[in-house]
mmCIF file with all atom_site columns, C-alpha atoms in Angstrom:
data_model
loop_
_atom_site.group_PDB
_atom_site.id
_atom_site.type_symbol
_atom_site.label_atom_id
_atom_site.label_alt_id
_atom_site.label_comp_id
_atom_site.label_asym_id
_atom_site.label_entity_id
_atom_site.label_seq_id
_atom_site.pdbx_PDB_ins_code
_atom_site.Cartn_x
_atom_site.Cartn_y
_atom_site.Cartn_z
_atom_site.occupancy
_atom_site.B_iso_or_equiv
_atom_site.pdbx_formal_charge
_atom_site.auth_seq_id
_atom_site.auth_comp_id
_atom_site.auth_asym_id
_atom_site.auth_atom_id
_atom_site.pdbx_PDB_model_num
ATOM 1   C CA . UNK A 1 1   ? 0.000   0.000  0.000  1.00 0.00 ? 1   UNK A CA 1
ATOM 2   C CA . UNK A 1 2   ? 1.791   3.173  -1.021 1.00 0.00 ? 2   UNK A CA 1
ATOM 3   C CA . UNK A 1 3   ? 1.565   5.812  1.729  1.00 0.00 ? 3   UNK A CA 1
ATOM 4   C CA . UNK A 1 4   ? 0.817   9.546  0.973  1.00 0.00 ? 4   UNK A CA 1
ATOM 5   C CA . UNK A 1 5   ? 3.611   12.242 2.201  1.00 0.00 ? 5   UNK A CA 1
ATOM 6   C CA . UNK A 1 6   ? 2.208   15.184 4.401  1.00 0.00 ? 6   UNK A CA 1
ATOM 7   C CA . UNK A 1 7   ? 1.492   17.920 3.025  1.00 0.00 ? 7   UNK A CA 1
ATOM 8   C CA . UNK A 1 8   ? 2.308   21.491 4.380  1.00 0.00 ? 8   UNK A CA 1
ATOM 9   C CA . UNK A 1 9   ? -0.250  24.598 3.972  1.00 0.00 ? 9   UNK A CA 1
ATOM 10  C CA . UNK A 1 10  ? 1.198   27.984 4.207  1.00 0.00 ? 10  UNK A CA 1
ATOM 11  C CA . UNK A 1 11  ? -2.416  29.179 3.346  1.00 0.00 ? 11  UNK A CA 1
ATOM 12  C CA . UNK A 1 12  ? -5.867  27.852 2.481  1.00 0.00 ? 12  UNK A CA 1
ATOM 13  C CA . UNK A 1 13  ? -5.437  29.995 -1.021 1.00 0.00 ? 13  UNK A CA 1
ATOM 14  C CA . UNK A 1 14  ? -7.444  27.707 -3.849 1.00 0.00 ? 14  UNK A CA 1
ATOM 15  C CA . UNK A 1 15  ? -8.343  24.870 -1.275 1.00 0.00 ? 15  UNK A CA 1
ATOM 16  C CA . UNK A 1 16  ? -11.878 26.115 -0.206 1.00 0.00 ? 16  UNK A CA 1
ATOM 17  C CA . UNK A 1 17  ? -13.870 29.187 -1.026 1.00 0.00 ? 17  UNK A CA 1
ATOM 18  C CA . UNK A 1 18  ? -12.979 31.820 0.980  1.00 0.00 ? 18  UNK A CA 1
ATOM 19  C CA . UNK A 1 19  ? -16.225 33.084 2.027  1.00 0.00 ? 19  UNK A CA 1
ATOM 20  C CA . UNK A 1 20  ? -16.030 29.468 4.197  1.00 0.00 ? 20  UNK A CA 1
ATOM 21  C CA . UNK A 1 21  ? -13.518 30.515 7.232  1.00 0.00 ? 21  UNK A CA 1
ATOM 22  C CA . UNK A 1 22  ? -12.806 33.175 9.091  1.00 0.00 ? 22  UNK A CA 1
ATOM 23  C CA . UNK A 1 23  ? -9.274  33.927 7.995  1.00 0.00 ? 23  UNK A CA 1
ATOM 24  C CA . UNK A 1 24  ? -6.824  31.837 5.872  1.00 0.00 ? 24  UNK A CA 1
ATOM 25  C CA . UNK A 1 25  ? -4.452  31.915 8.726  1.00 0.00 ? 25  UNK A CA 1
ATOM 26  C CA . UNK A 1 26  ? -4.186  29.996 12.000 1.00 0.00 ? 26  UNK A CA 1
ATOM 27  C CA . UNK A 1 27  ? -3.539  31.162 15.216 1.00 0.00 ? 27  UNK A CA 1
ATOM 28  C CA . UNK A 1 28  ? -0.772  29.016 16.968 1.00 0.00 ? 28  UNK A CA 1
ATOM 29  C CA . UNK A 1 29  ? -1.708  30.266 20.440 1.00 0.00 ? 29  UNK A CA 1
ATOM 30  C CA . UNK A 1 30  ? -5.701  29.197 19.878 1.00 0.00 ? 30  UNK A CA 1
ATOM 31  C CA . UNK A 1 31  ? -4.679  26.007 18.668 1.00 0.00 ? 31  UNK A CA 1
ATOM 32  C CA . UNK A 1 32  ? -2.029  25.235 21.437 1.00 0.00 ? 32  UNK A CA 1
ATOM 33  C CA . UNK A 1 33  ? -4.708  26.123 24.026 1.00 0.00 ? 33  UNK A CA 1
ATOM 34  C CA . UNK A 1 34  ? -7.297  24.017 22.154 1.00 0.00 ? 34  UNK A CA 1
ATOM 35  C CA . UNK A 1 35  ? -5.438  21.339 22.207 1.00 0.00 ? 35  UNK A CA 1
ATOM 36  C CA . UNK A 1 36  ? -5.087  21.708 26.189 1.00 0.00 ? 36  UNK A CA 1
ATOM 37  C CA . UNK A 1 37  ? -8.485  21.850 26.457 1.00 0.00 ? 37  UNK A CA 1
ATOM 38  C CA . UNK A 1 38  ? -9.457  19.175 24.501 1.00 0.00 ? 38  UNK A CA 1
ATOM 39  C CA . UNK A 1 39  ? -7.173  16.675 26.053 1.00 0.00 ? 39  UNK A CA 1
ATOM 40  C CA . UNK A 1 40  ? -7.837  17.671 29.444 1.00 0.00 ? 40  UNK A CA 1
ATOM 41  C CA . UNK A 1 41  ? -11.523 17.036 28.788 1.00 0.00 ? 41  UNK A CA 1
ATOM 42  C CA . UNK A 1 42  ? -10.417 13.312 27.838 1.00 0.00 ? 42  UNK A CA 1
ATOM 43  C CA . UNK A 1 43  ? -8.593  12.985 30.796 1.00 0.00 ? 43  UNK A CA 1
ATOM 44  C CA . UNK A 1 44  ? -11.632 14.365 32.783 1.00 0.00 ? 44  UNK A CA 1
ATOM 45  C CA . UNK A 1 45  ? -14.560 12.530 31.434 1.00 0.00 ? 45  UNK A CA 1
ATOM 46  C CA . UNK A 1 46  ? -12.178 9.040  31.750 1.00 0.00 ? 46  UNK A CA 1
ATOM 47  C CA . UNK A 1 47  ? -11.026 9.688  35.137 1.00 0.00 ? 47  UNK A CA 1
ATOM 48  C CA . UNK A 1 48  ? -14.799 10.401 36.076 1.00 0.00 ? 48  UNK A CA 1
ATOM 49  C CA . UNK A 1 49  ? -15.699 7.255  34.159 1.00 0.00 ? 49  UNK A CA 1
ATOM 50  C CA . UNK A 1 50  ? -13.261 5.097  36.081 1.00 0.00 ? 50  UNK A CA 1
ATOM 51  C CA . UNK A 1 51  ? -14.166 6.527  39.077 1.00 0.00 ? 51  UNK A CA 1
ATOM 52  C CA . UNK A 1 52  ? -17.854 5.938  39.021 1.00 0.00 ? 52  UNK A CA 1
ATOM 53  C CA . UNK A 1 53  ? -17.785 2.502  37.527 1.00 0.00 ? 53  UNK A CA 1
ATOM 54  C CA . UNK A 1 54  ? -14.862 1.581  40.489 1.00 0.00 ? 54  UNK A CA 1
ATOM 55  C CA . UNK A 1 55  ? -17.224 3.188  43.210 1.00 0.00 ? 55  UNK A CA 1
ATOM 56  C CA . UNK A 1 56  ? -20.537 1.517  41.957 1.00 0.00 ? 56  UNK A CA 1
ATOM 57  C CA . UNK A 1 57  ? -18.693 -1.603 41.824 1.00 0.00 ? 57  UNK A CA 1
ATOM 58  C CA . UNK A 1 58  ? -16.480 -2.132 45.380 1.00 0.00 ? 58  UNK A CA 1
ATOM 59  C CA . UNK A 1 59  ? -17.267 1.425  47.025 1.00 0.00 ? 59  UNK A CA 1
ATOM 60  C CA . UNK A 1 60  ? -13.100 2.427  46.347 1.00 0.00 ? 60  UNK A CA 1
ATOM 61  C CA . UNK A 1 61  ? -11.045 3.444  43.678 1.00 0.00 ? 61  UNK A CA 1
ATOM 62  C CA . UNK A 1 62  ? -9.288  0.835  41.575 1.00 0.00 ? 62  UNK A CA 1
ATOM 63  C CA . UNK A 1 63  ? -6.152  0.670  40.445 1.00 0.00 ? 63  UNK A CA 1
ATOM 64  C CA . UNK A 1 64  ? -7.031  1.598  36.955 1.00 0.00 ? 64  UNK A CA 1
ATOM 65  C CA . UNK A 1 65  ? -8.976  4.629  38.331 1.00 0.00 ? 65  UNK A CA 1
ATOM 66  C CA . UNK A 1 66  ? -6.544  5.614  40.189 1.00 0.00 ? 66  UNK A CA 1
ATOM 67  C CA . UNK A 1 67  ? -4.332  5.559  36.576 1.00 0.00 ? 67  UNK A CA 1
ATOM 68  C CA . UNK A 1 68  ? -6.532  7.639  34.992 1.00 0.00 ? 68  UNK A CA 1
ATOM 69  C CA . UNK A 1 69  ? -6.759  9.726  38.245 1.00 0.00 ? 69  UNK A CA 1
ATOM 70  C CA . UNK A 1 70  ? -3.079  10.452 38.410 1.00 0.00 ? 70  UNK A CA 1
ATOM 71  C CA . UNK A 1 71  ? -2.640  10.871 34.265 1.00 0.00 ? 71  UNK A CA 1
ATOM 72  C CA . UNK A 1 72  ? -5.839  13.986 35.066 1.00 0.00 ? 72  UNK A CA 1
ATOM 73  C CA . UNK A 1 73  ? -3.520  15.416 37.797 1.00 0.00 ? 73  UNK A CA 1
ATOM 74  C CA . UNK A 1 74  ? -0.252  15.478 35.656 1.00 0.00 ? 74  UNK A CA 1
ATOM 75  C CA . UNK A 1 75  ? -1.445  16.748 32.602 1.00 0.00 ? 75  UNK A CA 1
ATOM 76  C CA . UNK A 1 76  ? -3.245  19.242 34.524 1.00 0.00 ? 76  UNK A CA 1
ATOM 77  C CA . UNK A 1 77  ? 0.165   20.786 36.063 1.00 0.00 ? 77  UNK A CA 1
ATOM 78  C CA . UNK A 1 78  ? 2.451   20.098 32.225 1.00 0.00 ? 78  UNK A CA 1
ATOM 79  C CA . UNK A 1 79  ? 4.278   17.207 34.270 1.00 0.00 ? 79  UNK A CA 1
ATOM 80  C CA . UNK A 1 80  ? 5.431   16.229 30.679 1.00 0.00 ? 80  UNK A CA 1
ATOM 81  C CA . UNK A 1 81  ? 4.712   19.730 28.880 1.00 0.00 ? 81  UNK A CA 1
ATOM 82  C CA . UNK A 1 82  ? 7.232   19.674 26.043 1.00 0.00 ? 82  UNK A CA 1
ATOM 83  C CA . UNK A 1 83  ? 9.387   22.798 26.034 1.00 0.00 ? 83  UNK A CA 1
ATOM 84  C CA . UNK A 1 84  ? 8.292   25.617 23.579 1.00 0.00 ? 84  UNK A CA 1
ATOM 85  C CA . UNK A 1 85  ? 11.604  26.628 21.511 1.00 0.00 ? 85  UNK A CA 1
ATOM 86  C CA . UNK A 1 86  ? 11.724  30.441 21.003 1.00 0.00 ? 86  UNK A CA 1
ATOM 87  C CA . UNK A 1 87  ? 8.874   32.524 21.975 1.00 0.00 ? 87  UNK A CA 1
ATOM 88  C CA . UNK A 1 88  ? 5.078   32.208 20.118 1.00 0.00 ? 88  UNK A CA 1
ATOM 89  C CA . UNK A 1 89  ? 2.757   34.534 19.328 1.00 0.00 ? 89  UNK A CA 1
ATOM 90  C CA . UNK A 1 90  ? -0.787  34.655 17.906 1.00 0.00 ? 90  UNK A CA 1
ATOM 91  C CA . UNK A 1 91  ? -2.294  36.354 15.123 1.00 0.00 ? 91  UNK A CA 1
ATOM 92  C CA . UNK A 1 92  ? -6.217  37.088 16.098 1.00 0.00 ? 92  UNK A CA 1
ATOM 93  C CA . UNK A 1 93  ? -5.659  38.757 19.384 1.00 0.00 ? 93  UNK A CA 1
ATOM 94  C CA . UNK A 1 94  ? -6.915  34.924 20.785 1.00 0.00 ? 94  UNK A CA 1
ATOM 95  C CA . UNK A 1 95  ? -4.205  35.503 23.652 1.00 0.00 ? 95  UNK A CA 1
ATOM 96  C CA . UNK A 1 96  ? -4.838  38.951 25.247 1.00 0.00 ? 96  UNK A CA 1
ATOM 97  C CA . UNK A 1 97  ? -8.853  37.709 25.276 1.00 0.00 ? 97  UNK A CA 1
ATOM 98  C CA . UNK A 1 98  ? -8.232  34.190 26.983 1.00 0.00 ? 98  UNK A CA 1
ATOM 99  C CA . UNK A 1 99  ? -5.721  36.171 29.342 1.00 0.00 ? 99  UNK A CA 1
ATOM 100 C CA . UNK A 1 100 ? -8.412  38.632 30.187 1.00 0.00 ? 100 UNK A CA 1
ATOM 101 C CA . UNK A 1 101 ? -10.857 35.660 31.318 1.00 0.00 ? 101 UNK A CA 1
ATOM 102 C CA . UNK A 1 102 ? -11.024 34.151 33.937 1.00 0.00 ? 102 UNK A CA 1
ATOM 103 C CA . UNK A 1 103 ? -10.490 34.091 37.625 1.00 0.00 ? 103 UNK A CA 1
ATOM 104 C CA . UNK A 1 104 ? -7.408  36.000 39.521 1.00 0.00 ? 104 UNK A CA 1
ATOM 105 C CA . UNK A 1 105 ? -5.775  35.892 42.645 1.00 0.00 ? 105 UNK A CA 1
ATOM 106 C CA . UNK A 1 106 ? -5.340  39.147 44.945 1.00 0.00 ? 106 UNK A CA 1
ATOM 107 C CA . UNK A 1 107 ? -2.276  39.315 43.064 1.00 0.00 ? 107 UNK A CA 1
ATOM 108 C CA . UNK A 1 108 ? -3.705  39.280 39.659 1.00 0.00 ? 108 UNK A CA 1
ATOM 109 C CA . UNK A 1 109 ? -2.693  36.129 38.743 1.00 0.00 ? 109 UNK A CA 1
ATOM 110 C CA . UNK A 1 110 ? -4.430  33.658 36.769 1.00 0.00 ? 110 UNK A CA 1
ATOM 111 C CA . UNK A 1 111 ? -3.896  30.327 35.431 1.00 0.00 ? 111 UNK A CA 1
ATOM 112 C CA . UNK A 1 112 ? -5.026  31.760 32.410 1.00 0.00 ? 112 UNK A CA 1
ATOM 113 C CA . UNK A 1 113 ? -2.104  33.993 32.197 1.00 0.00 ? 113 UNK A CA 1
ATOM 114 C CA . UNK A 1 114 ? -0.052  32.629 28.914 1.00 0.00 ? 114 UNK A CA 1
ATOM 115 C CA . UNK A 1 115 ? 3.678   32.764 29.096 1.00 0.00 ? 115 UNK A CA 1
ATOM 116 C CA . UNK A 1 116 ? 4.392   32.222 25.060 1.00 0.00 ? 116 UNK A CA 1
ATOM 117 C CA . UNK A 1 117 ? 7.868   31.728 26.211 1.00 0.00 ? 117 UNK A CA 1
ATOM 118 C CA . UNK A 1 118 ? 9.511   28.511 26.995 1.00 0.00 ? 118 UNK A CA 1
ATOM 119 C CA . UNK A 1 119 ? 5.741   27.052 27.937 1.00 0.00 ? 119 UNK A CA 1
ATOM 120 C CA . UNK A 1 120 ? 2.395   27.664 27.303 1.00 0.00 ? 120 UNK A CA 1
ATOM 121 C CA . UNK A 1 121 ? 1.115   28.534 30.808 1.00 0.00 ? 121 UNK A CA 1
ATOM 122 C CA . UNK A 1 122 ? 2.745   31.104 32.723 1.00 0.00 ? 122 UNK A CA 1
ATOM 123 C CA . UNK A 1 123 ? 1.757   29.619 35.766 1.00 0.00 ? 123 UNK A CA 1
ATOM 124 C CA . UNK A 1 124 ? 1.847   25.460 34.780 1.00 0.00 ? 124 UNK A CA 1
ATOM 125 C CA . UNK A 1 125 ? -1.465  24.585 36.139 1.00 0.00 ? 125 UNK A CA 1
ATOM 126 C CA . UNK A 1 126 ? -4.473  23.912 33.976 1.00 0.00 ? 126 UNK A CA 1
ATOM 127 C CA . UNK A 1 127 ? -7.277  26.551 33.805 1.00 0.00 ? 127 UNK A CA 1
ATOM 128 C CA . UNK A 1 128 ? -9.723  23.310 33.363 1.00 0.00 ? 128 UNK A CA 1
ATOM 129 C CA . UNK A 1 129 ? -9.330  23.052 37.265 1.00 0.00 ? 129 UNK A CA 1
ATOM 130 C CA . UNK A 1 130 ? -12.561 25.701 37.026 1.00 0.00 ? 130 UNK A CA 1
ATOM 131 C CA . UNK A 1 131 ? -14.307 24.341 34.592 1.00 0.00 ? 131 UNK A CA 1
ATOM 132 C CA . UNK A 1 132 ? -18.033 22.275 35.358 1.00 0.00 ? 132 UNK A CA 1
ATOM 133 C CA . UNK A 1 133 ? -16.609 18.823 34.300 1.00 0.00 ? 133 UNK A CA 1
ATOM 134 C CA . UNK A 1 134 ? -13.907 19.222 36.630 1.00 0.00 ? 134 UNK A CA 1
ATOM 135 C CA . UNK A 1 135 ? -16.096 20.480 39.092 1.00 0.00 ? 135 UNK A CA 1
ATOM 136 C CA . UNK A 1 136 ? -18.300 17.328 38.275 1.00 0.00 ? 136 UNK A CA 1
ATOM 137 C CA . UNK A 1 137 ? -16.110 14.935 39.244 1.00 0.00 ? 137 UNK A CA 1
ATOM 138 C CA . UNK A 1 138 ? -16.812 12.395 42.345 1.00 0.00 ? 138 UNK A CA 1
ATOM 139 C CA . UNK A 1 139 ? -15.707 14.081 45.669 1.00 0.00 ? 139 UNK A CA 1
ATOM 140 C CA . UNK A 1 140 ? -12.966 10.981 46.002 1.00 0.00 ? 140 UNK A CA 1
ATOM 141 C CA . UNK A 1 141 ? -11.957 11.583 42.613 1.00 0.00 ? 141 UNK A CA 1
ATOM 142 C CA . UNK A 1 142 ? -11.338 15.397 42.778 1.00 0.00 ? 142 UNK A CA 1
ATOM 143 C CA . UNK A 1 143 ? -9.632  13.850 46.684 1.00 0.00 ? 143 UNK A CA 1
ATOM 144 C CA . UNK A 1 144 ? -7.292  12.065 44.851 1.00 0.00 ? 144 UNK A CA 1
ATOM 145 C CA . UNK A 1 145 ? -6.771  14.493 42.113 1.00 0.00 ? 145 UNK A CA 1
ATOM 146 C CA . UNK A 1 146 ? -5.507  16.991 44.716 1.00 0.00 ? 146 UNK A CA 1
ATOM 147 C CA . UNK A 1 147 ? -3.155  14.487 46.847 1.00 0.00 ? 147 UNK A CA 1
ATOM 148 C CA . UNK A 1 148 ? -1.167  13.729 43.431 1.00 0.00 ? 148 UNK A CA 1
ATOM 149 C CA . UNK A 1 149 ? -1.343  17.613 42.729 1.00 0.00 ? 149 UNK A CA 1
ATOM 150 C CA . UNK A 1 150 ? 0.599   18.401 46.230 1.00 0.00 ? 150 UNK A CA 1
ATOM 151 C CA . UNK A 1 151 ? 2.804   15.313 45.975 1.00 0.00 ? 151 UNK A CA 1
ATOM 152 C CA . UNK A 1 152 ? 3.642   16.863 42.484 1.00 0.00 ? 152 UNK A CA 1
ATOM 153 C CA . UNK A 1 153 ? 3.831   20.639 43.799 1.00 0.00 ? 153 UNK A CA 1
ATOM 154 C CA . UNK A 1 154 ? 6.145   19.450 46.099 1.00 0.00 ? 154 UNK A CA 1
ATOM 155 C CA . UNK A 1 155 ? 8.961   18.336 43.733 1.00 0.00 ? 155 UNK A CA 1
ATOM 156 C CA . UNK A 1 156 ? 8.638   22.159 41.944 1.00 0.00 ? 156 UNK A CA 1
ATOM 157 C CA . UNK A 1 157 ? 10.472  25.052 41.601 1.00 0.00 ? 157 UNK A CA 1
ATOM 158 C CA . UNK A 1 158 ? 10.167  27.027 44.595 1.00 0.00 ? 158 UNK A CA 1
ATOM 159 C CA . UNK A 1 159 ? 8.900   30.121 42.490 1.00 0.00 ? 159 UNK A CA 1
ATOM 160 C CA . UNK A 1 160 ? 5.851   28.094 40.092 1.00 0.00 ? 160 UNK A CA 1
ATOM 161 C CA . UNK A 1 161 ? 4.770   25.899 43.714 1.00 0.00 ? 161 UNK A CA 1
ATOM 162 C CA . UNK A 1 162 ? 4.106   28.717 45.755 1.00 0.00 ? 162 UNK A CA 1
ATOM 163 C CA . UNK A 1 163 ? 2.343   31.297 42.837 1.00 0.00 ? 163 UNK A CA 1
ATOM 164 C CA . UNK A 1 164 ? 0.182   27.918 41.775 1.00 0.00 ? 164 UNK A CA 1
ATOM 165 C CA . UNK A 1 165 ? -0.803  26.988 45.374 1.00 0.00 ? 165 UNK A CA 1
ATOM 166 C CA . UNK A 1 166 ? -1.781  31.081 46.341 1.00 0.00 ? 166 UNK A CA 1
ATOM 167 C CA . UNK A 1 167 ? -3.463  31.083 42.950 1.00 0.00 ? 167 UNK A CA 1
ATOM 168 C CA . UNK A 1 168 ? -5.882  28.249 44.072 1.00 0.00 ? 168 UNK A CA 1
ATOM 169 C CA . UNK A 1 169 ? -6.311  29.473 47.524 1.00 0.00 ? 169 UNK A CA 1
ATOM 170 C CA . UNK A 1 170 ? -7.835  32.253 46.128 1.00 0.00 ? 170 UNK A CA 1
ATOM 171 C CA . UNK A 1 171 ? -9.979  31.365 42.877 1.00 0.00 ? 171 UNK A CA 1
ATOM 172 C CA . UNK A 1 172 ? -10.443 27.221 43.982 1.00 0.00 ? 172 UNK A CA 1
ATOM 173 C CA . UNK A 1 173 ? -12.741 27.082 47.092 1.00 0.00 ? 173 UNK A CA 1
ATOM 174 C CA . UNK A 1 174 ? -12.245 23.161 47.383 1.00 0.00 ? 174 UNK A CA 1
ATOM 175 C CA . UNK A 1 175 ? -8.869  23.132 46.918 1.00 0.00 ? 175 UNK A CA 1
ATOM 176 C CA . UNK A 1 176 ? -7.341  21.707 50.232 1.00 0.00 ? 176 UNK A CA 1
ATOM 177 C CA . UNK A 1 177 ? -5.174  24.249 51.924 1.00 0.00 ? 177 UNK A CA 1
ATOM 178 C CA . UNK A 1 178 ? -2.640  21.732 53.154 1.00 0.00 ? 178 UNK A CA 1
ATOM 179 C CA . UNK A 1 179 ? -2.231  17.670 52.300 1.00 0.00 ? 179 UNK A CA 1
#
């Protein structure tokens, strides 16, 4: 069977009628964000999947909950977040609206700050902490969500721990204040 090579766009010119999209360009920083988002939702609908079907079934979290549990909690703080080389930058203005959403700290900080530099996140916690699905989640799931979260704050930089952890103090009422 003889395999296509990918092809690379440097516009949409001639490919669909123009009248069909928005603009023939893409902006990196949506996409990279979209991509978060999309994954984390993944990660949040299986770990809540797990979860229920392990609690219906033996009242505790199995192993393979607990998997899915853990995978939630690392993607949700970049624990593998592959560096970005060089800095980014959008071209529909995507950045400075996301930025301006969400909830801050009595610092200003948000998780939906963008760094651009480096790493996506200024602050490398997921936004997606806020959002309903998250906030769906079984109590012992979102439990064990948050142990993993501190055992991984722990092995941080001083400087991203401590802004993360005052962060959700302030905008993440059932965040636990110690584990």
């Amino acid at each position: 069977m003889l395999q296509a090579s990918p092809v690379h766009l440097d516009s949409l010119e001639g490919k669909c009628r123009p009248d069909s999209r928005l603009t023939p360009y893409s902006d990196i920083v949506a996409l990279m964000v979209f991509e978060h988002q999309v994954r984390m939702m993944n990660l949040i609908t299986r770990a809540g999947w797990e979860t229920r079907i392990a609690l219906a079934d033996s009242q505790s979290i199995s192993q393979r909950a607990r998997t899915a549990l853990n995978e939630l909690a690392d993607y949700m703080l970049f624990v593998d977040e592959a560096p970005v080389k060089g800095e980014i930058s959008g071209t529909s203005g995507f950045a400075e609206v996301f930025a301006a959403n969400g909830p801050r700290d009595h610092q200003g900080r948000s998780l939906r700050d963008l760094s651009l530099a480096g790493r996506l996140m200024r602050y490398p916690c997921s936004y997606m902490i806020y959002s309903e699905a998250f906030n769906a989640l079984p109590v012992e799931a979102k439990s064990a969500v948050y142990r993993r979260m501190w055992e991984i704050l722990n092995r941080r930089g001083e400087a991203d721990r401590r802004a993360i952890i005052e962060i959700l103090r302030d905008t993440k009422k059932d965040f636990p204040q110690t584990m």
